[in-house]
XYZ file of C-alpha atoms in Angstrom:
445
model
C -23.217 15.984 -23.806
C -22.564 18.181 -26.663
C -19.642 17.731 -29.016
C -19.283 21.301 -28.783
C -19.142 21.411 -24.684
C -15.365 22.785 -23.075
C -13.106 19.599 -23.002
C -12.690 20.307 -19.569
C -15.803 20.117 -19.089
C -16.041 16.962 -20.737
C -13.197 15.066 -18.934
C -14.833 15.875 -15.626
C -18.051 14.308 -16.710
C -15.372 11.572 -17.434
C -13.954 11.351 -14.418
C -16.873 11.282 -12.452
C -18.393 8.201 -14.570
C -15.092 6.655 -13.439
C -15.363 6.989 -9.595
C -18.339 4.230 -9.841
C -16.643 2.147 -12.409
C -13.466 1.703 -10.918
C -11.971 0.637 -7.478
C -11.345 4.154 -5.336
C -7.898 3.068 -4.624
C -7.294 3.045 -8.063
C -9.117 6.184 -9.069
C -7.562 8.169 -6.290
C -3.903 7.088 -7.204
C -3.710 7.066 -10.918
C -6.420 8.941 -12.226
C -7.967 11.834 -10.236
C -5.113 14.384 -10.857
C -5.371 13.819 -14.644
C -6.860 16.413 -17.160
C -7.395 17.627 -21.141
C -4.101 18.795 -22.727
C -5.935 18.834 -26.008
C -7.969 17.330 -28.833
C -6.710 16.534 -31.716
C -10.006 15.689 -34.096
C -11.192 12.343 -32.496
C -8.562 11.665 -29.880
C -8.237 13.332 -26.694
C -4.734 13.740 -25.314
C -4.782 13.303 -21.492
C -2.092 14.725 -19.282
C -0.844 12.938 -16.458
C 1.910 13.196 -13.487
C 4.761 11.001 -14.270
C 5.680 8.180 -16.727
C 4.805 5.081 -14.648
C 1.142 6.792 -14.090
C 1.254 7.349 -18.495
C 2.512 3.234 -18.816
C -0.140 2.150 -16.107
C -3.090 4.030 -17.521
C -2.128 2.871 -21.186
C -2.065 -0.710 -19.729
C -4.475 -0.800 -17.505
C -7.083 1.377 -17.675
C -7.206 2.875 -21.487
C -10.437 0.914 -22.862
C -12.260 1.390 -19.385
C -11.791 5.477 -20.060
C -11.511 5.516 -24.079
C -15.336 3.548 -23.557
C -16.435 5.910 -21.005
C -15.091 8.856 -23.181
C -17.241 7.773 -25.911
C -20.121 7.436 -24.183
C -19.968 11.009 -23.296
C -19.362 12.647 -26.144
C -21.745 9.670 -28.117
C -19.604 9.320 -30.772
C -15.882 6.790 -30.966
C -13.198 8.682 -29.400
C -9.068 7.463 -29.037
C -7.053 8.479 -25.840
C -3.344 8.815 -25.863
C -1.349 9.355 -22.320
C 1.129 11.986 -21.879
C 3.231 13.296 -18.913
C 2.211 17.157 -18.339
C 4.270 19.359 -15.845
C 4.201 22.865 -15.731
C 2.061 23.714 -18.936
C 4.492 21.169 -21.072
C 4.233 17.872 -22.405
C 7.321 16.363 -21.187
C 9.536 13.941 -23.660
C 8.677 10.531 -24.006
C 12.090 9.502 -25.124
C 14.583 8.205 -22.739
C 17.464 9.916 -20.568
C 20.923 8.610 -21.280
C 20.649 6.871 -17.880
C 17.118 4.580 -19.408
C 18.643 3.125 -22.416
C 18.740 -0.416 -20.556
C 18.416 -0.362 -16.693
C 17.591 -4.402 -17.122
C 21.480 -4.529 -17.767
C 23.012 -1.701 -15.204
C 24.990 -3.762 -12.357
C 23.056 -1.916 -10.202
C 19.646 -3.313 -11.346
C 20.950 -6.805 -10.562
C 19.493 -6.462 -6.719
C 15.639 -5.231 -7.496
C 13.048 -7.715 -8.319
C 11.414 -6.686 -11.636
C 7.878 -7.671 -10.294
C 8.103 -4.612 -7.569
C 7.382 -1.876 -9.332
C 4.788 1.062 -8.983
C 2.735 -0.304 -11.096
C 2.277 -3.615 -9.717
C 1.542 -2.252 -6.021
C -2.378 -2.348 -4.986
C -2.917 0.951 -3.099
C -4.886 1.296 -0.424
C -6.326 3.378 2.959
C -3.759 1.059 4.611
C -0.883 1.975 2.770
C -1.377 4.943 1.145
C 0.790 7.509 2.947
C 3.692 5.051 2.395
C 3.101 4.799 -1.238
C 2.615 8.478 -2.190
C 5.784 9.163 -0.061
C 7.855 6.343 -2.090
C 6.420 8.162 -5.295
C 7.326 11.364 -4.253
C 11.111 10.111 -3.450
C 10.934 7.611 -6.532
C 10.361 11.148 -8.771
C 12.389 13.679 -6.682
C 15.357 12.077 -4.848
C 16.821 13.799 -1.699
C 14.334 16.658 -2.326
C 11.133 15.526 -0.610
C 12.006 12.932 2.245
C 15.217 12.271 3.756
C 14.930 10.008 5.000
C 12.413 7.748 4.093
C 11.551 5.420 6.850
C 8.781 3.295 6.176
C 7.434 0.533 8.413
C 4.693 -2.329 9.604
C 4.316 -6.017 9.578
C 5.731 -8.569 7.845
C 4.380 -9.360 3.802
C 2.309 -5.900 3.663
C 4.572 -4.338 1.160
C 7.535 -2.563 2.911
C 9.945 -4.491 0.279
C 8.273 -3.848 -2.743
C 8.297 -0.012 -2.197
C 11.686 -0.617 -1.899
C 12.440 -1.443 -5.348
C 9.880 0.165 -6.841
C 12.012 3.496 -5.246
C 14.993 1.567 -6.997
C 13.604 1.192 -10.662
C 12.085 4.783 -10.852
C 15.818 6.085 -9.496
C 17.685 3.427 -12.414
C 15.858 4.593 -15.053
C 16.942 8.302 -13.772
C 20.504 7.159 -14.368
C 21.151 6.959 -10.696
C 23.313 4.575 -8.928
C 20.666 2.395 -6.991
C 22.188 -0.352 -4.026
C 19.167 -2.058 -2.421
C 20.613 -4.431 0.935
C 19.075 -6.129 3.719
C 20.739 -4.760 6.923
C 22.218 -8.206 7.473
C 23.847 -8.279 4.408
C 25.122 -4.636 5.470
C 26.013 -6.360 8.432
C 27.922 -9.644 6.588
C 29.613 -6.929 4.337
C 30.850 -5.098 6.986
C 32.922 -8.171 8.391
C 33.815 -9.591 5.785
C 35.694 -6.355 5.123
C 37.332 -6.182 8.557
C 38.650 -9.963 8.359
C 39.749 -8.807 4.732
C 41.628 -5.705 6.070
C 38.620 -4.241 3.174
C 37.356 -1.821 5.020
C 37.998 1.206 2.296
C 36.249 -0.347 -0.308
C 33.068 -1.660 1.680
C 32.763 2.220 2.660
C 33.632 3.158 -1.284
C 30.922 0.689 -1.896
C 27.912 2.011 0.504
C 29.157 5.568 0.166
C 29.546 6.262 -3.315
C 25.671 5.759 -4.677
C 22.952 8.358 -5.384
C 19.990 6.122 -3.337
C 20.257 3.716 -0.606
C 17.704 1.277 0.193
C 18.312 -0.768 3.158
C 15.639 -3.133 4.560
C 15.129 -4.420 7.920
C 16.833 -1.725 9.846
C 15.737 -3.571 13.246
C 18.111 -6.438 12.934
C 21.350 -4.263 13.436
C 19.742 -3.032 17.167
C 22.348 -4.560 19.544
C 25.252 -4.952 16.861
C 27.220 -1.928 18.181
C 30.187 -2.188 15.046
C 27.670 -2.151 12.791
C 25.544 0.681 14.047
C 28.847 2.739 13.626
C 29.585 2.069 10.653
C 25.903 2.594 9.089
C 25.583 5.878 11.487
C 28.878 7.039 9.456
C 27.369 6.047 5.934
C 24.073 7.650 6.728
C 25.657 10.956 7.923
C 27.852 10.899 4.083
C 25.169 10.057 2.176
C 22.583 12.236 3.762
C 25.197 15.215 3.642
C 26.047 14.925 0.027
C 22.362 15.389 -1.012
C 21.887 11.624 -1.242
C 18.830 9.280 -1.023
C 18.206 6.872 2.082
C 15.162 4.831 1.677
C 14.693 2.610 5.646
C 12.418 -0.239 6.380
C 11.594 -1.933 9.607
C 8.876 -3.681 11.235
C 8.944 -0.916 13.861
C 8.920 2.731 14.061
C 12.244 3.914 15.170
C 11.220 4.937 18.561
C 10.258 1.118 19.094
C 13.653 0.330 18.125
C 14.680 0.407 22.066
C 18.323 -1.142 21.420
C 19.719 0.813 18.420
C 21.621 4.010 19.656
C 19.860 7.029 19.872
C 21.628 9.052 17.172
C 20.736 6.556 14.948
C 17.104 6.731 15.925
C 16.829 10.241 15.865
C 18.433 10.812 12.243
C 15.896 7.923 11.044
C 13.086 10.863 12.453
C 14.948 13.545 10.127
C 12.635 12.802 6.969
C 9.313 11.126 6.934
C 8.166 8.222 9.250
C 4.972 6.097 7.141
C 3.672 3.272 8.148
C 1.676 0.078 6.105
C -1.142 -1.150 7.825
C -2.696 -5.012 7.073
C -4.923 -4.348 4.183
C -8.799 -3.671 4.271
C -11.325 -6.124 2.473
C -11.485 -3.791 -0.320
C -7.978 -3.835 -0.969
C -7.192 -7.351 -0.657
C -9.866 -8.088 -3.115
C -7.907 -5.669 -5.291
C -4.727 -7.487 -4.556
C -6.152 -10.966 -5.933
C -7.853 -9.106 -8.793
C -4.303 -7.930 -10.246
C -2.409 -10.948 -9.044
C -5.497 -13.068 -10.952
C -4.575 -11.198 -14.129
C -1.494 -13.447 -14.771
C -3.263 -16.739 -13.716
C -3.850 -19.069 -16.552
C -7.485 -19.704 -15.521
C -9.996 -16.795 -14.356
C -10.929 -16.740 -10.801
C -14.689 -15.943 -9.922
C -15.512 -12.924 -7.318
C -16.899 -14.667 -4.859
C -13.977 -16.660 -4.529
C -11.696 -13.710 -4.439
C -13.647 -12.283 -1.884
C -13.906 -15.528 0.173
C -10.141 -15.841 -0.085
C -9.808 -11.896 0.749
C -12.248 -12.743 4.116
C -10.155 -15.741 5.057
C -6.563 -14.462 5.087
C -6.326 -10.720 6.434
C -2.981 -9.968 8.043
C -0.370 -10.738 5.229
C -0.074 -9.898 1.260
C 2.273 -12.297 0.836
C -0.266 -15.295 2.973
C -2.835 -14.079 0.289
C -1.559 -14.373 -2.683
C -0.052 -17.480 -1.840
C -3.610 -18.803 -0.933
C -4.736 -17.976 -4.381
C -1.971 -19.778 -5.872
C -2.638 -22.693 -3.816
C -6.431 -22.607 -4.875
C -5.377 -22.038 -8.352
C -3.200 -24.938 -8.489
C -5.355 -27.029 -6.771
C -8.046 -26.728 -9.031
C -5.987 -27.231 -12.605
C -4.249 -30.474 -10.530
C -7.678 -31.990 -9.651
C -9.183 -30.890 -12.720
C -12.246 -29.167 -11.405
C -13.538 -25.446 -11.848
C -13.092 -23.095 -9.825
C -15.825 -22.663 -7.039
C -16.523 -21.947 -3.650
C -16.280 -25.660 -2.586
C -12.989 -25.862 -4.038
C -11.302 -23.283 -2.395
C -13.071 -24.187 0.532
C -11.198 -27.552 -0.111
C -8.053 -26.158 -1.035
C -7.634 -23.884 1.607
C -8.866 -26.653 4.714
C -5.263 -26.776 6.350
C -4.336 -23.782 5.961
C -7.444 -21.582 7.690
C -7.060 -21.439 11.405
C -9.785 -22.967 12.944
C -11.380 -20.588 15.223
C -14.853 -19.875 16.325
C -17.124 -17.126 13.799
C -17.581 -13.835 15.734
C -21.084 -12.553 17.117
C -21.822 -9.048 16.330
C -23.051 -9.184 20.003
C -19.040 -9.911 20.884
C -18.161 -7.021 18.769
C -20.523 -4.641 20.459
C -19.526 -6.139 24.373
C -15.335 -5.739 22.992
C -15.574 -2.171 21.477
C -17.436 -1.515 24.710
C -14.650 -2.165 26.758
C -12.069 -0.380 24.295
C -13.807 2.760 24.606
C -15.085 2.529 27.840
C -18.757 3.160 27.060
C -21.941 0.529 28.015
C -22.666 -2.033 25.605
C -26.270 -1.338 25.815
C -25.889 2.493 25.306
C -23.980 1.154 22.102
C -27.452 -0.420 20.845
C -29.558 2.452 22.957
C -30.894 5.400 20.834
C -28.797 7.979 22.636
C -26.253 9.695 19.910
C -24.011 11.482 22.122
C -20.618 12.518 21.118
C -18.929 9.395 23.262
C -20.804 7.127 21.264
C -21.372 7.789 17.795
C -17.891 6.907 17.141
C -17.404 3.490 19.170
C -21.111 2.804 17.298
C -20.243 3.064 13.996
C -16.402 1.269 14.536
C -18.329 -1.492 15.719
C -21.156 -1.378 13.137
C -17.790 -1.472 10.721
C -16.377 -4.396 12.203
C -19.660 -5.839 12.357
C -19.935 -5.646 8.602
C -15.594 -6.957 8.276
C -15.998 -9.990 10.596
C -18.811 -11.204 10.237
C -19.850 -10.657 6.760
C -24.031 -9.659 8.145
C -25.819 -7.810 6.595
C -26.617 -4.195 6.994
C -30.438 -4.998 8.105
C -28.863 -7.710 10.447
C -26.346 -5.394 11.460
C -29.102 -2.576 12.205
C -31.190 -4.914 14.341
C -28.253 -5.996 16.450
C -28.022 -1.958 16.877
C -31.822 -1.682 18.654
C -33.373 -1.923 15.365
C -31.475 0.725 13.623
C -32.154 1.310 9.475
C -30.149 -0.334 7.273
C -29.286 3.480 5.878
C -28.067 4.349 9.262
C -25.838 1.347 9.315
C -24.480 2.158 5.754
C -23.629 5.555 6.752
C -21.856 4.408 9.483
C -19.767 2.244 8.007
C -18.596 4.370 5.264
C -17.783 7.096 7.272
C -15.620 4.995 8.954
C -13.639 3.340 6.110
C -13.756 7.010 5.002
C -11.629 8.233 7.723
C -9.176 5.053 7.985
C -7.654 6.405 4.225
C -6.098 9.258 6.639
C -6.810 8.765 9.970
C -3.882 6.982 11.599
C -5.324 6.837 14.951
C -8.483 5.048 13.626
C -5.951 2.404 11.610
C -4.694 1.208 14.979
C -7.568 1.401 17.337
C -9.277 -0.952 14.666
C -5.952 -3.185 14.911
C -6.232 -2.985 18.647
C -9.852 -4.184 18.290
C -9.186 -7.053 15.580
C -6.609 -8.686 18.208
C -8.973 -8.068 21.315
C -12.152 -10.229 19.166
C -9.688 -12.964 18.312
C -7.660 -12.965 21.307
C -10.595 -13.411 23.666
C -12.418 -16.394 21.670
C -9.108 -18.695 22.442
């Protein structure tokens, strides 16, 4: 391309260069909003949404794009970051509140590791992470309140306190607390006769972030006391951020003013994490290890452990160590190795099972599944099992298209893409593939 092209016209070239050269997760979250604020002779000044997307590019991705740049324009080019709202470059210097967060009391709580920039997005999460943005950047505007939930290790937590840092370095007053140590707080103030300063305490902060809502079902002083703290927070134009490994009409034995103020804002959910993502999870967690770790053991780690973030980065850890203690590289045998107690020891999955189980689900014939017939009913349940196919099994697309009455390898492809396609925003899909994961392992026992 011409040095004399538009440099919009440019950037887009850019960007879509970038969609095959970098995880979509991480194009879709920090770079596909991004455009040309200017040129300033050989340096391109690119505007972006907020600071943490400005420090994560600059980080991250700045020699990926600055190369890619270049090659576009064929000559060296520099890239500088800014944050760019409403036709203005916004300030890069710091709000009274920012001068030192590290040392606010209120910091003392959040875990410096859970930030924004540290969390792997993904189909699986995404709705909870754009929502925990939107709150992190506009508190008690957007969603109040925030109620996010799913399983345990997927990432509730860290959203948590990545909400928190974004709101300290706002100049906010920030309280992150597990609801049992809402609970423990709550009589230890009764005993104490304390009761006005454990509601001065909870009541007088710009965000609340309380984890683990579900353990104060059934605890009927403490549900009064937290309905009361919601209802003055939420009325003085103040942040609640909610976690649970339930959405609150699952919460059966918490009262039902409770659950129905927890409905006021926006309910997201985290799902377990696709391959795709948990490959991207051990790429960034690999980052700080002291020795590289190969793809194909990523991915074999990635295939092995599926339902819990914190189970997988603890297995690369493990193979990490194991390695550097026994003094061998790092290879497929010796994660295999390092991993041998921990994997559960279950029988490999036939894409023949697959077929039979998503039969069943849907309530469609296996063979019309493999038959040549492509009516409405059964393109869908075809291509969710071609998908899972491809997940748990690891075939490939040829093997998966024979399985499938000798269907093209193309066909297969399609199928499966459209599929992981419509799991980024189909919720629906997210939890009839969950459904189908526990049916395949639940009926090989």
């Amino acid at each position: 391309m011409t040095s004399t092209a538009n440099p919009g016209e440019i950037w887009q070239t850019v960007l879509n260069e970038l969609q095959w050269q970098i995880p979509k997760p991480t194009f879709e979250t920090w770079v596909k909003g991004t455009q040309v604020v200017s040129v300033q002779g050989d340096t391109f000044i690119i505007g972006v949404r907020s600071a943490y997307a400005r420090d994560w590019l600059e980080h991250r991705l700045r020699t990926v794009i600055a190369r890619t740049l270049a090659g576009v324009v064929g000559r060296p080019v520099a890239v500088n970051f800014v944050v760019y709202e409403n036709g203005r470059i916004q300030s890069s210097a710091s709000n009274p509140g920012e001068e030192d967060t590290a040392a606010s009391p209120w910091a003392q709580r959040l875990n410096p590791r859970y930030t924004f920039e540290t969390f792997v997005v993904g189909p699986s999460n995404r709705l909870a992470h754009a929502a925990a943005l939107a709150v992190a950047e506009r508190p008690a505007q957007t969603y109040n309140p925030l109620f996010i939930y799913g399983g345990v290790g997927l990432g509730k937590t860290h959203l948590l306190h990545a909400i928190g840092h974004v709101c300290l370095r706002k100049g906010l007053r920030v309280l992150y607390v597990s609801s049992e140590e809402f609970t423990n707080d709550l009589i230890n103030a009764i005993r104490a006769q304390t009761t006005d300063q454990f509601r001065d305490k909870y009541r007088s902060i710009d965000v609340l972030l309380i984890d683990d809502i579900q353990f104060i079902a059934g605890k009927e002083s403490t549900q009064e006391e937290f309905f009361h703290t919601f209802n003055t927070l939420h009325s003085n134009g103040k942040q609640l951020v909610i976690s649970s490994d339930r959405p609150p009409r699952a919460l059966v034995t918490l009262e039902e003013r409770l659950r129905s103020r927890f409905e006021w804002g926006l309910i997201a959910d985290i799902q377990p994490p696709d391959l795709e993502t948990r490959i991207a999870i051990l790429r960034a967690k690999a980052e700080g290890l002291a020795i590289p770790v190969p793809d194909d053991v990523m991915e074999f780690i990635a295939r092995q452990i599926q339902s819990n973030i914190r189970e997988l980065e603890g297995a690369l850890n493990r193979v990490v160590a194991y390695a550097q203690l026994m003094g061998l590289p790092l290879t497929m045998e010796v994660a295999t190795s390092a991993l041998a107690d921990l994997l559960p020891r279950r029988k490999s999955i036939s894409i023949d099972q697959i077929i039979q189980v998503v039969a069943d689900f849907y309530g469609v014939p296996a063979e019309a599944l493999r038959g040549p017939r492509r009516n409405k009913e059964l393109v869908h349940p075809r291509q969710v099992a071609m998908y899972l196919a491809r997940e748990e099994t690891g075939a490939s697309l040829p093997q998966i298209g024979e399985a499938f009455g000798g269907r093209d390898h193309t066909t297969v492809l399609y199928g499966i893409e459209k599929v992981q396609s419509e799991l980024e925003h189909n919720e629906r899909l997210r939890r009839e593939i969950m459904a189908l994961r526990e049916r395949l392992y639940r009926e090989e026992k």
